[in-house]
Short mmCIF file of C-alpha atoms in Angstrom, two decimals:
data_model
loop_
_atom_site.label_atom_id
_atom_site.label_comp_id
_atom_site.label_asym_id
_atom_site.label_seq_id
_atom_site.Cartn_x
_atom_site.Cartn_y
_atom_site.Cartn_z
CA MET A 1 74.84 108.47 50.21
CA THR A 2 71.76 108.90 47.93
CA GLU A 3 70.88 112.20 49.71
CA VAL A 4 74.31 113.79 48.84
CA PRO A 5 73.84 116.82 46.64
CA VAL A 6 75.79 115.48 43.61
CA ALA A 7 75.31 118.64 41.68
CA LEU A 8 76.88 120.71 44.44
CA LEU A 9 79.78 118.29 44.67
CA VAL A 10 80.42 118.47 40.97
CA ALA A 11 80.21 122.33 41.10
CA LEU A 12 82.71 122.39 43.99
CA THR A 13 84.91 120.08 42.07
CA GLY A 14 84.90 122.21 39.03
CA ALA A 15 85.54 125.46 41.03
CA ALA A 16 88.37 123.88 42.91
CA VAL A 17 89.97 122.62 39.72
CA LEU A 18 89.63 125.94 37.99
CA LEU A 19 91.12 127.79 40.90
CA ALA A 20 93.98 125.28 41.26
CA ALA A 21 94.69 125.54 37.43
CA THR A 22 94.80 129.33 37.68
CA LEU A 23 97.22 129.21 40.64
CA SER A 24 99.39 126.58 38.92
CA ALA A 25 99.68 128.77 35.81
CA GLY A 26 100.44 131.83 37.92
CA GLU A 27 103.01 129.97 39.99
CA ALA A 28 104.87 128.78 36.91
CA ALA A 29 104.70 132.27 35.35
CA VAL A 30 106.02 134.12 38.41
CA LEU A 31 109.06 131.76 38.50
CA ARG A 32 109.54 131.90 34.72
CA ILE A 33 109.27 135.53 33.97
CA GLY A 34 112.60 137.28 33.13
CA ARG A 35 113.91 140.75 33.34
CA ALA A 36 113.24 141.44 29.69
CA ASP A 37 109.52 140.62 30.11
CA LEU A 38 109.35 142.86 33.19
CA ALA A 39 111.01 145.69 31.27
CA ASP A 40 108.61 145.32 28.34
CA LEU A 41 105.63 145.52 30.75
CA MET A 42 106.98 148.66 32.36
CA ALA A 43 107.73 150.25 28.98
CA ALA A 44 104.24 149.42 27.70
CA ARG A 45 102.75 151.02 30.84
CA HIS A 46 100.64 147.90 31.35
CA PRO A 47 98.12 148.42 34.21
CA ALA A 48 99.47 145.37 36.02
CA ALA A 49 103.14 146.21 35.44
CA GLU A 50 103.85 147.50 38.96
CA ARG A 51 102.05 144.67 40.64
CA VAL A 52 103.85 142.09 38.43
CA HIS A 53 107.15 143.72 39.28
CA ARG A 54 106.49 143.51 43.01
CA LEU A 55 105.54 139.78 42.64
CA ALA A 56 108.74 139.07 40.63
CA GLU A 57 110.87 140.65 43.44
CA GLN A 58 109.63 138.03 45.89
CA ARG A 59 108.92 135.26 43.32
CA SER A 60 109.93 132.35 45.59
CA ALA A 61 107.54 133.49 48.43
CA VAL A 62 104.70 134.11 46.04
CA ALA A 63 105.12 130.76 44.36
CA ALA A 64 105.14 129.05 47.73
CA SER A 65 101.97 130.83 48.78
CA ALA A 66 100.30 129.90 45.53
CA GLY A 67 101.49 126.32 45.93
CA VAL A 68 99.89 126.03 49.36
CA LEU A 69 96.48 127.12 48.14
CA ARG A 70 96.73 125.08 44.99
CA LEU A 71 97.31 121.86 46.97
CA LEU A 72 94.30 122.78 49.11
CA CYS A 73 92.17 123.20 46.02
CA GLU A 74 93.40 119.89 44.64
CA MET A 75 92.48 118.13 47.78
CA VAL A 76 88.99 119.61 47.81
CA ALA A 77 88.48 118.74 44.16
CA ALA A 78 89.65 115.12 44.79
CA VAL A 79 87.34 114.67 47.87
CA CYS A 80 84.29 116.20 46.20
CA LEU A 81 84.75 114.16 43.09
CA THR A 82 85.15 110.96 45.04
CA LEU A 83 81.99 111.68 46.99
CA ALA A 84 80.12 112.42 43.77
CA ILE A 85 81.15 109.13 42.22
CA ALA A 86 80.43 107.27 45.49
CA ALA A 87 76.81 108.48 45.18
CA SER A 88 76.25 106.36 42.22
CA SER A 89 74.83 102.87 42.18
CA LEU A 90 77.79 101.19 40.72
CA VAL A 91 79.81 98.37 42.16
CA TRP A 92 82.36 99.71 44.71
CA SER A 93 85.27 98.39 42.67
CA VAL A 94 84.21 100.17 39.65
CA GLU A 95 83.59 103.38 41.62
CA LEU A 96 87.14 103.10 43.00
CA VAL A 97 88.70 102.77 39.58
CA ILE A 98 86.62 105.65 38.13
CA ALA A 99 87.39 107.88 41.18
CA VAL A 100 91.15 107.21 40.91
CA ALA A 101 91.20 107.84 37.10
CA ALA A 102 89.03 110.99 37.38
CA CYS A 103 90.97 112.44 40.29
CA ALA A 104 94.28 111.90 38.50
CA THR A 105 93.01 113.46 35.32
CA LEU A 106 91.52 116.48 37.07
CA THR A 107 94.18 117.21 39.67
CA VAL A 108 97.27 116.27 37.78
CA VAL A 109 96.55 116.98 34.10
CA LEU A 110 93.93 119.76 34.19
CA ALA A 111 94.87 121.41 37.47
CA ARG A 112 98.64 121.19 37.31
CA LEU A 113 100.55 120.02 34.16
CA SER A 114 98.57 121.77 31.47
CA PRO A 115 98.35 125.22 33.24
CA ARG A 116 101.97 124.95 34.30
CA SER A 117 103.18 124.46 30.66
CA LEU A 118 100.96 127.53 29.74
CA GLY A 119 102.63 129.58 32.47
CA HIS A 120 106.07 128.51 31.20
CA ARG A 121 105.31 129.36 27.66
CA TYR A 122 103.56 132.67 28.12
CA PRO A 123 104.85 134.01 31.52
CA ARG A 124 104.26 137.69 30.80
CA ALA A 125 100.59 137.30 29.73
CA VAL A 126 99.74 134.69 32.34
CA LEU A 127 101.29 136.72 35.28
CA ALA A 128 99.64 139.90 34.14
CA THR A 129 96.26 138.09 34.10
CA THR A 130 96.71 136.40 37.44
CA SER A 131 98.66 139.01 39.33
CA ARG A 132 95.78 140.34 41.36
CA LEU A 133 94.81 136.77 42.54
CA LEU A 134 98.46 135.97 43.38
CA ALA A 135 98.87 139.16 45.34
CA ALA A 136 95.84 138.32 47.36
CA VAL A 137 96.85 134.74 47.96
CA HIS A 138 100.33 135.90 49.03
CA VAL A 139 98.71 138.25 51.67
CA VAL A 140 96.69 135.45 53.03
CA ALA A 141 98.97 132.40 52.82
CA GLY A 142 102.26 134.29 53.12
CA PRO A 143 102.43 134.25 56.90
CA LEU A 144 101.75 130.51 56.92
CA VAL A 145 104.60 129.86 54.47
CA ARG A 146 107.04 132.00 56.45
CA VAL A 147 106.45 130.03 59.76
CA ALA A 148 106.41 126.62 58.03
CA PRO A 149 109.35 124.35 58.79
CA GLY A 150 112.21 124.86 56.33
CA ALA A 151 111.14 128.31 55.40
CA GLY A 152 114.14 130.50 54.64
CA SER A 153 116.45 127.56 54.10
CA GLU A 154 118.93 127.73 51.29
CA ALA A 155 117.74 126.22 47.97
CA ASP A 156 119.62 123.07 46.97
CA PRO A 157 121.64 123.06 43.72
CA ASP A 158 118.85 121.32 41.70
CA GLU A 159 116.41 124.09 42.67
CA LEU A 160 118.87 126.73 41.74
CA ARG A 161 119.53 125.10 38.32
CA GLU A 162 115.77 124.96 37.73
CA MET A 163 115.50 128.64 38.57
CA VAL A 164 118.28 129.45 36.12
CA GLU A 165 116.55 127.51 33.40
CA ARG A 166 113.15 129.14 34.25
CA ASP A 167 114.70 132.54 33.77
CA ALA A 168 116.31 131.49 30.44
CA PRO A 169 114.06 133.39 28.05
CA GLY A 170 114.73 136.79 29.77
CA GLY A 171 118.40 136.37 30.47
CA ASP A 172 121.65 136.68 28.51
CA PRO A 173 122.81 133.27 27.20
CA ASP A 174 126.37 133.89 28.54
CA GLU A 175 125.11 134.78 31.92
CA ARG A 176 122.98 131.67 32.04
CA ALA A 177 125.99 129.52 31.00
CA MET A 178 128.10 131.12 33.67
CA LEU A 179 125.37 130.48 36.41
CA ARG A 180 125.10 126.82 35.28
CA SER A 181 128.96 126.61 35.50
CA VAL A 182 128.99 128.01 39.01
CA LEU A 183 126.27 125.54 40.14
CA GLY A 184 128.19 122.70 38.53
CA LEU A 185 131.56 123.45 40.25
CA GLY A 186 130.66 121.10 43.09
CA ASP A 187 130.22 118.25 40.66
CA THR A 188 133.52 118.87 38.89
CA LEU A 189 136.70 117.28 40.37
CA THR A 190 140.13 118.70 40.35
CA ARG A 191 141.54 115.99 38.08
CA GLU A 192 139.14 117.09 35.36
CA VAL A 193 140.59 120.56 35.10
CA MET A 194 144.22 120.01 36.08
CA VAL A 195 147.29 120.06 33.82
CA PRO A 196 148.31 116.37 33.74
CA ARG A 197 151.72 115.31 34.88
CA THR A 198 152.77 114.48 31.26
CA ASP A 199 152.08 118.09 30.20
CA MET A 200 153.81 119.78 33.09
CA VAL A 201 156.83 122.03 32.41
CA THR A 202 159.34 121.71 35.28
CA THR A 203 162.87 122.71 36.13
CA GLY A 204 165.61 120.94 38.13
CA GLU A 205 166.57 122.24 41.55
CA GLY A 206 170.17 122.97 40.47
CA THR A 207 169.18 124.96 37.40
CA PRO A 208 170.55 128.51 37.59
CA LEU A 209 168.00 131.23 37.95
CA ARG A 210 169.22 132.79 34.70
CA LYS A 211 168.24 129.67 32.82
CA VAL A 212 164.98 129.40 34.65
CA LEU A 213 164.16 132.96 33.72
CA SER A 214 164.84 132.06 30.04
CA LEU A 215 162.62 129.00 30.32
CA LEU A 216 159.73 131.01 31.72
CA LEU A 217 160.07 133.77 29.09
CA ARG A 218 160.11 131.24 26.23
CA SER A 219 157.25 129.16 27.61
CA GLY A 220 155.00 132.07 28.62
CA TYR A 221 154.48 130.71 32.15
CA SER A 222 154.87 132.85 35.27
CA ARG A 223 155.30 129.91 37.64
CA VAL A 224 157.25 126.60 37.34
CA PRO A 225 157.45 123.62 39.67
CA VAL A 226 161.09 122.86 40.90
CA VAL A 227 161.85 119.14 41.12
CA GLY A 228 164.73 116.96 42.23
CA GLU A 229 165.74 113.72 40.42
CA GLN A 230 162.06 113.07 39.51
CA VAL A 231 158.69 114.88 39.34
CA ASP A 232 157.56 113.28 42.62
CA ASP A 233 160.59 114.84 44.39
CA LEU A 234 158.97 118.30 44.41
CA LYS A 235 161.04 121.10 46.04
CA GLY A 236 158.55 123.86 45.60
CA VAL A 237 157.24 126.43 43.12
CA LEU A 238 159.33 129.19 41.51
CA TYR A 239 157.66 132.43 40.56
CA LEU A 240 158.83 134.71 37.65
CA LYS A 241 158.43 137.81 39.76
CA ASP A 242 160.63 136.31 42.56
CA ILE A 243 163.36 135.65 40.04
CA VAL A 244 163.20 139.13 38.54
CA ARG A 245 163.12 140.81 41.90
CA ARG A 246 166.14 138.82 43.22
CA MET A 247 168.25 139.34 40.04
CA GLU A 248 167.39 143.06 40.18
CA ASP A 249 168.61 143.35 43.77
CA ASP A 250 171.61 141.05 43.27
CA PRO A 251 172.89 140.43 39.75
CA ALA A 252 175.11 137.67 41.03
CA ALA A 253 171.95 135.71 41.93
CA ALA A 254 171.64 134.80 38.27
CA THR A 255 173.90 131.76 38.96
CA ALA A 256 172.06 130.75 42.13
CA PRO A 257 170.20 127.38 41.94
CA ALA A 258 166.46 127.39 41.45
CA SER A 259 165.93 125.69 44.79
CA SER A 260 167.27 128.90 46.53
CA ALA A 261 164.15 130.91 45.56
CA VAL A 262 161.27 128.45 45.62
CA ARG A 263 158.09 128.94 47.59
CA PRO A 264 156.40 126.08 49.44
CA ALA A 265 153.91 124.20 47.29
CA VAL A 266 150.25 123.68 48.06
CA PHE A 267 149.06 120.14 47.71
CA VAL A 268 145.46 119.09 46.95
CA PRO A 269 143.98 115.66 46.23
CA GLU A 270 142.72 115.03 42.72
CA SER A 271 139.26 114.14 44.08
CA LYS A 272 138.65 117.64 45.56
CA PRO A 273 135.66 119.38 44.09
CA VAL A 274 136.56 122.52 42.18
CA ASP A 275 134.44 124.78 44.29
CA GLU A 276 136.36 123.73 47.38
CA LEU A 277 139.64 124.07 45.52
CA LEU A 278 138.83 127.64 44.47
CA ARG A 279 137.94 128.55 48.08
CA GLU A 280 141.16 126.98 49.31
CA LEU A 281 143.34 128.90 46.85
CA GLN A 282 141.63 132.13 47.61
CA ALA A 283 141.90 131.64 51.30
CA GLY A 284 145.64 130.87 51.02
CA ALA A 285 146.32 133.57 48.48
CA SER A 286 147.82 130.89 46.19
CA HIS A 287 147.60 130.78 42.42
CA ILE A 288 148.89 127.22 41.92
CA ALA A 289 148.56 123.90 43.64
CA MET A 290 150.15 120.48 43.05
CA VAL A 291 147.63 117.66 42.59
CA VAL A 292 148.42 114.34 44.21
CA ASP A 293 146.87 110.99 43.49
CA GLU A 294 145.71 108.38 45.94
CA TYR A 295 149.26 107.00 46.30
CA GLY A 296 150.80 110.34 47.08
CA GLY A 297 152.46 110.90 43.70
CA ILE A 298 152.25 114.07 41.69
CA ALA A 299 149.29 113.70 39.25
CA GLY A 300 149.57 117.24 37.80
CA LEU A 301 149.06 120.72 38.71
CA VAL A 302 146.13 123.05 38.91
CA THR A 303 145.92 126.89 38.90
CA ILE A 304 143.28 129.30 40.04
CA GLU A 305 142.79 130.17 36.38
CA ASP A 306 141.84 126.50 35.74
CA ALA A 307 139.04 126.82 38.28
CA LEU A 308 137.91 130.12 36.92
CA GLU A 309 137.79 128.75 33.37
CA GLU A 310 135.03 126.35 34.53
CA ILE A 311 132.92 129.46 35.14
CA VAL A 312 133.92 131.97 32.36
CA GLY A 313 135.33 129.66 29.76
CA GLU A 314 138.81 129.66 28.12
CA LEU A 315 140.98 132.53 29.29
CA THR A 316 143.12 134.06 26.57
CA ASP A 317 145.11 137.23 26.12
CA GLU A 318 146.04 139.51 23.20
CA HIS A 319 149.10 137.45 22.33
CA ASP A 320 147.06 134.28 21.63
CA PRO A 321 146.96 133.64 17.91
CA SER A 322 143.76 132.88 16.07
CA ALA A 323 143.21 129.39 14.79
CA PRO A 324 146.33 128.73 12.77
CA GLN A 325 146.12 127.20 9.27
CA VAL A 326 148.72 125.41 7.16
CA GLU A 327 151.07 127.81 5.51
CA ASP A 328 153.53 126.86 2.75
CA LEU A 329 156.71 128.82 3.33
CA GLY A 330 158.42 127.45 0.24
CA GLY A 331 161.42 125.21 -0.05
CA GLY A 332 159.49 122.28 1.36
CA THR A 333 158.88 124.03 4.73
CA PHE A 334 155.36 124.33 6.16
CA LEU A 335 153.99 126.08 9.24
CA VAL A 336 151.26 123.82 10.54
CA PRO A 337 148.92 123.76 13.64
CA ALA A 338 150.32 121.63 16.38
CA ARG A 339 147.02 119.63 16.28
CA LEU A 340 147.36 118.76 12.63
CA GLY A 341 147.06 114.95 12.20
CA LYS A 342 150.14 112.97 11.47
CA ASP A 343 148.67 111.55 8.19
CA GLU A 344 147.97 115.03 6.84
CA LEU A 345 151.43 116.08 7.89
CA GLY A 346 152.95 113.13 5.97
CA GLU A 347 151.06 114.16 2.90
CA LEU A 348 152.36 117.69 2.99
CA VAL A 349 156.05 116.64 2.98
CA GLY A 350 155.58 113.46 0.97
CA LEU A 351 156.50 111.01 3.65
CA GLU A 352 154.60 108.23 5.39
CA VAL A 353 154.51 108.85 9.11
CA ASP A 354 153.78 105.53 10.79
CA ASP A 355 153.64 106.08 14.58
CA ASP A 356 150.99 104.44 16.89
CA ASP A 357 152.00 106.44 19.99
CA VAL A 358 150.97 109.87 18.74
CA ASP A 359 148.35 111.48 16.49
CA THR A 360 149.46 115.04 15.85
CA ALA A 361 152.36 117.15 14.79
CA GLY A 362 152.74 118.42 18.42
CA GLY A 363 152.74 114.82 19.64
CA LEU A 364 155.53 113.90 17.23
CA LEU A 365 157.67 116.79 18.43
CA ALA A 366 157.08 115.90 22.08
CA LYS A 367 158.02 112.25 21.34
CA ALA A 368 161.20 113.41 19.53
CA LEU A 369 162.18 115.63 22.49
CA GLY A 370 161.06 113.35 25.26
CA LYS A 371 159.48 116.21 27.08
CA VAL A 372 156.84 118.96 26.66
CA PRO A 373 157.94 121.24 23.86
CA ILE A 374 158.21 125.03 24.29
CA PRO A 375 158.67 127.67 21.52
CA GLY A 376 162.07 127.11 19.94
CA SER A 377 162.28 123.39 20.73
CA ALA A 378 163.41 121.30 17.76
CA GLY A 379 163.66 117.66 17.07
CA GLU A 380 163.84 115.01 14.21
CA ILE A 381 161.61 111.98 13.87
CA HIS A 382 160.46 109.76 11.06
CA GLY A 383 162.49 111.86 8.53
CA LEU A 384 160.91 115.14 9.66
CA ARG A 385 162.48 118.16 11.36
CA LEU A 386 160.05 119.90 13.72
CA VAL A 387 160.41 123.23 15.37
CA ALA A 388 157.86 124.61 17.90
CA GLN A 389 156.57 128.02 16.97
CA GLY A 390 154.34 130.16 19.33
CA THR A 391 151.87 129.25 21.98
CA GLU A 392 148.13 129.47 22.46
CA GLY A 393 145.74 129.57 25.40
CA ARG A 394 146.49 130.34 28.96
CA ARG A 395 148.27 127.02 29.37
CA LYS A 396 150.67 128.15 26.73
CA ARG A 397 150.54 125.04 24.64
CA VAL A 398 152.61 125.05 21.45
CA ALA A 399 150.24 126.32 18.77
CA ARG A 400 152.25 125.86 15.58
CA VAL A 401 155.04 123.73 14.27
CA LEU A 402 157.63 124.47 11.54
CA VAL A 403 157.93 121.23 9.50
CA SER A 404 160.40 120.24 6.79
CA ARG A 405 162.27 117.15 5.67
CA ALA A 406 165.21 116.25 7.88
CA PRO A 407 168.45 116.51 5.91
CA GLU A 408 169.75 113.22 4.57
CA PRO A 409 172.83 111.99 6.55
CA GLU A 410 176.08 112.19 4.57
CA PRO A 411 177.74 108.86 3.82
CA GLU A 412 180.88 108.28 5.93
CA PRO A 413 184.16 108.28 3.91
CA ASP A 414 185.62 104.81 3.32
CA THR A 415 189.15 104.87 4.96
CA ARG A 416 189.87 101.13 4.54
CA GLU A 417 192.75 99.93 2.26
CA PRO A 418 191.63 98.58 -1.11
CA ARG A 419 191.55 94.80 -1.20
CA ASP A 420 193.95 93.02 -3.64
CA ASP A 421 192.49 89.69 -4.78
CA ARG A 422 195.49 88.75 -7.12
CA GLU A 423 197.71 85.68 -6.59
CA PRO A 424 200.84 86.16 -4.49
CA HIS A 425 203.26 85.66 -7.38
CA ASP A 426 201.38 88.27 -9.44
CA ARG A 427 201.66 90.76 -6.66
CA ALA A 428 205.42 90.00 -6.42
CA THR A 429 205.98 90.52 -10.18
CA ASP A 430 204.10 93.82 -10.03
CA ALA A 431 206.24 95.00 -7.16
CA ALA A 432 209.45 93.98 -8.99
CA THR A 433 208.33 95.94 -12.09
CA ARG A 434 207.71 99.10 -9.95
CA THR A 435 211.23 98.66 -8.48
CA THR A 436 212.82 98.43 -11.99
CA ASP A 437 210.96 101.50 -13.14
CA GLN A 438 212.43 103.38 -10.28
#
């Protein structure tokens, strides 16, 4: 070991670490660079713009090629450094500790982590500087990468998420959020996006189509589940367009029961991932599905819009009001948001609302009605008269509530005979006097 050219080993170690660091920075930069950076390079007519653009078009393959050569350089650096340390006259245990610490510092910190962070922070400058080297490495190592086992296989969701985050500086924030939502669909379960059973608007199987049409128009929904004696006794789903079409063809159908026009319901388990739910609804050309729990009962319903909202966010239309505020209409009447707290509501009308079951004005109205309120629904509770006004969002939840004091009940007239507490002989004398006067 004393004849080992230590200077040569040290030089090889330094060269290998330098090349590995350059490749690590370029690898991070080619994966990180975004469309905006590429456009800036092209607009500035940078000498390396075309080369950078070509590398970015096949960034995964270029990064893989750079990664292969980087690993080779790290191995060379570790071996050369170990041999150089072994040439010393130290105790073997000390040499081992020094070799491990030195290799970890050089190959992990200097050759990988620090250059990678540099490539992440300045992808445009780093890639423009290393583009010629990366292009050459890709030409040499590219064929090896293409024939390697697993080449061409689909990236797993974690890798795709990392790619989305790496492209963050050059992409639109809304687009990045949408991509993250798409990748997260498989981790989201149907029960997380469904309309729960307690919020479902349903109609009975014997309800005339005319009344169902009125219910749909008032609530703003285009589909409604038809049930028997209870929600678990589901008969099917009734569509607004089916009612309109049938009543247009036959006006007498207005009195037909709702069960006569239902479509078969689609059932899905509440544990189904949203991405599978979306594919199932698309394949079956269905817009709505009933969600069942592990016991077979109806847990809620889910629509294709619920799944799409996980990607694009809340879906609204031009009829959805903006965030409502408290309005004093005079005469002790207020128009308040359905989400207004019960304590604030009580302060408005000068009453104490003590109810542990609900927290909002909308909750009070739902409790008074015993069902999900729709526009026009009215009820009285805790001395308050509540009337549902308007809806919001695609699920058509009640947006505002008209609040006033409930009228005081009128006292019932006393129809009982007045009580006479006099002694019997006094009553007899009084009766005799009235007879004499007559």
